[in-house]
Amino acid sequence: MDDWSLIVGLGNPGEQYARTRHNAGFLVLDVLADRVRANWSVENRFSALVARAEFGRRRLLLAKPQTYMNLSGEAVGALMQFYRVPISALLVVVDDANLGLGAIRLRPGGSSGGHHGLDSITQHLGGESQYARQRVGIGRADSRQREITGHVLGRFGEAEWPLMQKVFMRAGDQIECWLQSGIEMAMNQYNGAVERPADKKDSL
């Protein structure tokens, strides 16, 4: 059996943040946990909800930090150290307001793009930023507006939700591809926009 792979979904804990755009990482992890039949448990030593599973010859650690977004690195750093996860086996799932609603983009590393959760993780990894991150596009209400806190912390609208359910499923497909075939294959096959489901009236 191979060493652990750690997949982290970022978000904010608490019912008031459930199904908000900023919790896209949590929502993708919920899809993935359901697929691999992993059960979440509160693990205070890591300040995270953690689930364990096997996927092929890989041992999976799934984690949803419960520290609030800006301190996500505390949980990630503790898990990486305890389970001796190599940086190549870490994937972080985050929301991205600069990416169009319904798109996903996997990259092997890079800057945080102003995402405070990624900033915190990079800090707790000693400045190391070359870890895989999957960005889930949540778009912007107004592309000209710089202050987007209200939009990011708002819930997905009724019209958006069917599309995002497809996005979360495709994000799960991409993560499985990353685990099985590596990041290049996962990027080539799954990066891009997910088609919006057709309205019922359009299918008549």
Short mmCIF file of C-alpha atoms in Angstrom, two decimals:
data_model
loop_
_atom_site.label_atom_id
_atom_site.label_comp_id
_atom_site.label_asym_id
_atom_site.label_seq_id
_atom_site.Cartn_x
_atom_site.Cartn_y
_atom_site.Cartn_z
CA MET A 1 0.00 0.00 0.00
CA ASP A 2 1.33 3.42 -0.98
CA ASP A 3 1.83 6.29 1.43
CA TRP A 4 -0.93 8.73 2.28
CA SER A 5 -2.35 11.24 -0.17
CA LEU A 6 -3.98 14.27 1.46
CA ILE A 7 -6.90 16.06 -0.19
CA VAL A 8 -8.05 19.20 1.59
CA GLY A 9 -11.21 21.19 0.93
CA LEU A 10 -11.24 24.74 2.24
CA GLY A 11 -14.21 26.53 3.76
CA ASN A 12 -15.64 27.96 6.96
CA PRO A 13 -17.24 25.76 9.64
CA GLY A 14 -20.74 26.35 10.96
CA GLU A 15 -24.27 26.11 9.65
CA GLN A 16 -24.31 29.80 8.72
CA TYR A 17 -21.68 29.09 6.04
CA ALA A 18 -23.23 25.90 4.65
CA ARG A 19 -23.61 25.93 0.85
CA THR A 20 -21.92 29.32 0.55
CA ARG A 21 -19.63 30.05 -2.38
CA HIS A 22 -16.57 30.25 -0.12
CA ASN A 23 -17.26 26.65 0.97
CA ALA A 24 -16.91 25.15 -2.50
CA GLY A 25 -13.92 23.17 -1.24
CA PHE A 26 -16.00 21.56 1.51
CA LEU A 27 -18.73 20.69 -1.00
CA VAL A 28 -16.31 18.95 -3.37
CA LEU A 29 -14.85 16.95 -0.47
CA ASP A 30 -18.34 15.83 0.54
CA VAL A 31 -18.84 14.40 -2.95
CA LEU A 32 -15.47 12.65 -2.83
CA ALA A 33 -16.05 11.21 0.66
CA ASP A 34 -19.39 9.80 -0.45
CA ARG A 35 -17.77 8.13 -3.47
CA VAL A 36 -15.05 6.39 -1.47
CA ARG A 37 -17.46 5.63 1.40
CA ALA A 38 -15.44 7.53 3.96
CA ASN A 39 -16.98 8.82 7.18
CA TRP A 40 -16.11 12.19 8.68
CA SER A 41 -14.94 12.46 12.28
CA VAL A 42 -13.94 15.48 14.36
CA GLU A 43 -10.22 15.30 15.17
CA ASN A 44 -9.33 18.14 17.49
CA ARG A 45 -5.58 17.50 17.36
CA PHE A 46 -5.71 18.52 13.70
CA SER A 47 -8.49 21.13 14.08
CA ALA A 48 -10.25 19.40 11.20
CA LEU A 49 -12.92 17.00 10.08
CA VAL A 50 -10.99 14.00 8.77
CA ALA A 51 -12.00 10.93 6.76
CA ARG A 52 -9.81 8.00 5.71
CA ALA A 53 -10.26 5.62 2.82
CA GLU A 54 -8.46 3.48 0.26
CA PHE A 55 -8.47 4.24 -3.45
CA GLY A 56 -6.74 1.58 -5.48
CA ARG A 57 -3.33 1.21 -3.89
CA ARG A 58 -3.50 4.66 -2.32
CA ARG A 59 -4.43 5.55 1.22
CA LEU A 60 -6.50 8.73 1.27
CA LEU A 61 -6.77 11.39 3.93
CA LEU A 62 -9.65 13.78 3.33
CA ALA A 63 -9.75 16.91 5.46
CA LYS A 64 -11.98 19.93 6.02
CA PRO A 65 -10.14 22.38 8.34
CA GLN A 66 -12.37 23.76 11.09
CA THR A 67 -10.14 26.77 11.83
CA TYR A 68 -11.91 29.22 9.50
CA MET A 69 -10.44 29.96 6.11
CA ASN A 70 -7.62 32.33 7.07
CA LEU A 71 -6.02 29.76 9.40
CA SER A 72 -6.41 26.67 7.18
CA GLY A 73 -2.68 26.07 7.19
CA GLU A 74 -2.71 25.08 10.85
CA ALA A 75 -4.70 21.94 10.06
CA VAL A 76 -2.89 21.16 6.82
CA GLY A 77 0.55 21.56 8.36
CA ALA A 78 -0.34 19.31 11.30
CA LEU A 79 -1.74 16.58 9.04
CA MET A 80 1.22 16.73 6.67
CA GLN A 81 3.68 16.40 9.53
CA PHE A 82 1.87 13.64 11.44
CA TYR A 83 1.24 11.43 8.40
CA ARG A 84 4.50 12.38 6.64
CA VAL A 85 2.65 13.34 3.48
CA PRO A 86 5.02 14.47 0.72
CA ILE A 87 4.21 17.77 -0.98
CA SER A 88 3.59 15.87 -4.24
CA ALA A 89 0.71 14.00 -2.56
CA LEU A 90 -1.16 17.12 -1.39
CA LEU A 91 -4.13 18.59 -3.28
CA VAL A 92 -6.10 21.58 -2.00
CA VAL A 93 -9.60 22.46 -3.30
CA VAL A 94 -10.59 26.13 -3.13
CA ASP A 95 -13.18 28.55 -4.48
CA ASP A 96 -12.03 31.18 -6.98
CA ALA A 97 -13.98 34.36 -7.70
CA ASN A 98 -11.66 35.18 -10.61
CA LEU A 99 -12.72 31.99 -12.38
CA GLY A 100 -16.07 31.92 -14.15
CA LEU A 101 -19.01 30.24 -12.47
CA GLY A 102 -19.00 26.57 -13.39
CA ALA A 103 -15.32 26.21 -14.34
CA ILE A 104 -12.63 24.14 -12.63
CA ARG A 105 -8.88 24.53 -12.97
CA LEU A 106 -6.23 22.21 -11.57
CA ARG A 107 -2.64 23.44 -11.37
CA PRO A 108 0.56 21.91 -9.92
CA GLY A 109 1.42 25.02 -7.92
CA GLY A 110 1.72 28.79 -8.17
CA SER A 111 0.65 31.88 -6.27
CA SER A 112 -2.33 32.12 -3.94
CA GLY A 113 -4.08 34.63 -6.19
CA GLY A 114 -5.06 36.50 -3.04
CA HIS A 115 -6.83 33.49 -1.51
CA HIS A 116 -6.19 33.69 2.23
CA GLY A 117 -6.63 29.95 2.75
CA LEU A 118 -3.83 29.20 0.29
CA ASP A 119 -1.70 31.94 1.87
CA SER A 120 -2.06 30.24 5.25
CA ILE A 121 -1.19 26.80 3.87
CA THR A 122 1.90 28.08 2.09
CA GLN A 123 3.00 29.82 5.29
CA HIS A 124 2.63 26.63 7.36
CA LEU A 125 4.53 24.66 4.74
CA GLY A 126 7.55 26.91 5.18
CA GLY A 127 6.84 28.97 2.07
CA GLU A 128 6.44 25.93 -0.18
CA SER A 129 3.81 26.73 -2.83
CA GLN A 130 4.39 23.93 -5.33
CA TYR A 131 1.46 21.78 -4.26
CA ALA A 132 -1.53 20.93 -6.43
CA ARG A 133 -4.60 23.12 -6.10
CA GLN A 134 -7.96 22.72 -7.72
CA ARG A 135 -9.85 25.99 -8.14
CA VAL A 136 -13.64 25.94 -8.40
CA GLY A 137 -15.03 28.97 -10.20
CA ILE A 138 -17.69 30.93 -8.34
CA GLY A 139 -17.55 34.02 -10.57
CA ARG A 140 -18.30 37.57 -9.53
CA ALA A 141 -21.60 39.40 -9.24
CA ASP A 142 -19.93 42.42 -10.87
CA SER A 143 -16.55 42.07 -12.58
CA ARG A 144 -15.79 45.75 -11.89
CA GLN A 145 -16.29 45.45 -8.14
CA ARG A 146 -13.19 44.86 -6.02
CA GLU A 147 -14.96 44.25 -2.69
CA ILE A 148 -16.59 40.82 -3.05
CA THR A 149 -16.90 39.62 0.56
CA GLY A 150 -20.68 39.63 0.45
CA HIS A 151 -20.72 37.65 -2.78
CA VAL A 152 -18.18 35.08 -1.60
CA LEU A 153 -19.92 34.51 1.72
CA GLY A 154 -23.37 34.35 0.12
CA ARG A 155 -25.13 31.10 -0.69
CA PHE A 156 -25.38 29.76 -4.21
CA GLY A 157 -28.63 30.94 -5.76
CA GLU A 158 -31.42 28.60 -6.77
CA ALA A 159 -30.57 29.08 -10.44
CA GLU A 160 -26.86 28.40 -9.78
CA TRP A 161 -27.23 25.26 -7.68
CA PRO A 162 -27.97 22.69 -10.46
CA LEU A 163 -24.84 23.86 -12.31
CA MET A 164 -22.69 23.70 -9.17
CA GLN A 165 -23.84 20.18 -8.41
CA LYS A 166 -22.47 19.18 -11.83
CA VAL A 167 -19.28 21.11 -11.09
CA PHE A 168 -18.72 19.31 -7.78
CA MET A 169 -19.19 15.94 -9.49
CA ARG A 170 -16.72 16.86 -12.25
CA ALA A 171 -14.25 18.13 -9.65
CA GLY A 172 -14.50 14.74 -7.97
CA ASP A 173 -13.83 13.05 -11.32
CA GLN A 174 -10.74 15.20 -11.76
CA ILE A 175 -9.41 14.34 -8.32
CA GLU A 176 -9.86 10.64 -9.01
CA CYS A 177 -7.98 11.09 -12.30
CA TRP A 178 -5.18 12.91 -10.44
CA LEU A 179 -4.90 9.98 -8.03
CA GLN A 180 -4.91 7.36 -10.79
CA SER A 181 -3.08 8.99 -13.68
CA GLY A 182 -1.27 12.08 -12.42
CA ILE A 183 -1.78 15.81 -12.69
CA GLU A 184 -1.07 16.27 -16.41
CA MET A 185 -3.79 13.83 -17.42
CA ALA A 186 -6.23 15.31 -14.89
CA MET A 187 -5.59 18.85 -16.15
CA ASN A 188 -5.94 17.92 -19.81
CA GLN A 189 -9.14 15.97 -19.39
CA TYR A 190 -11.06 18.08 -16.90
CA ASN A 191 -9.90 21.71 -16.76
CA GLY A 192 -12.48 24.08 -18.19
CA ALA A 193 -16.12 25.07 -17.94
CA VAL A 194 -18.89 22.68 -17.02
CA GLU A 195 -22.01 23.01 -19.13
CA ARG A 196 -25.05 24.44 -17.44
CA PRO A 197 -27.92 21.93 -17.19
CA ALA A 198 -30.68 22.59 -19.72
CA ASP A 199 -33.89 24.06 -18.36
CA LYS A 200 -36.82 21.69 -18.42
CA LYS A 201 -38.59 23.89 -20.94
CA ASP A 202 -35.53 23.71 -23.22
CA SER A 203 -35.64 19.91 -23.27
CA LEU A 204 -39.28 19.68 -24.40
#
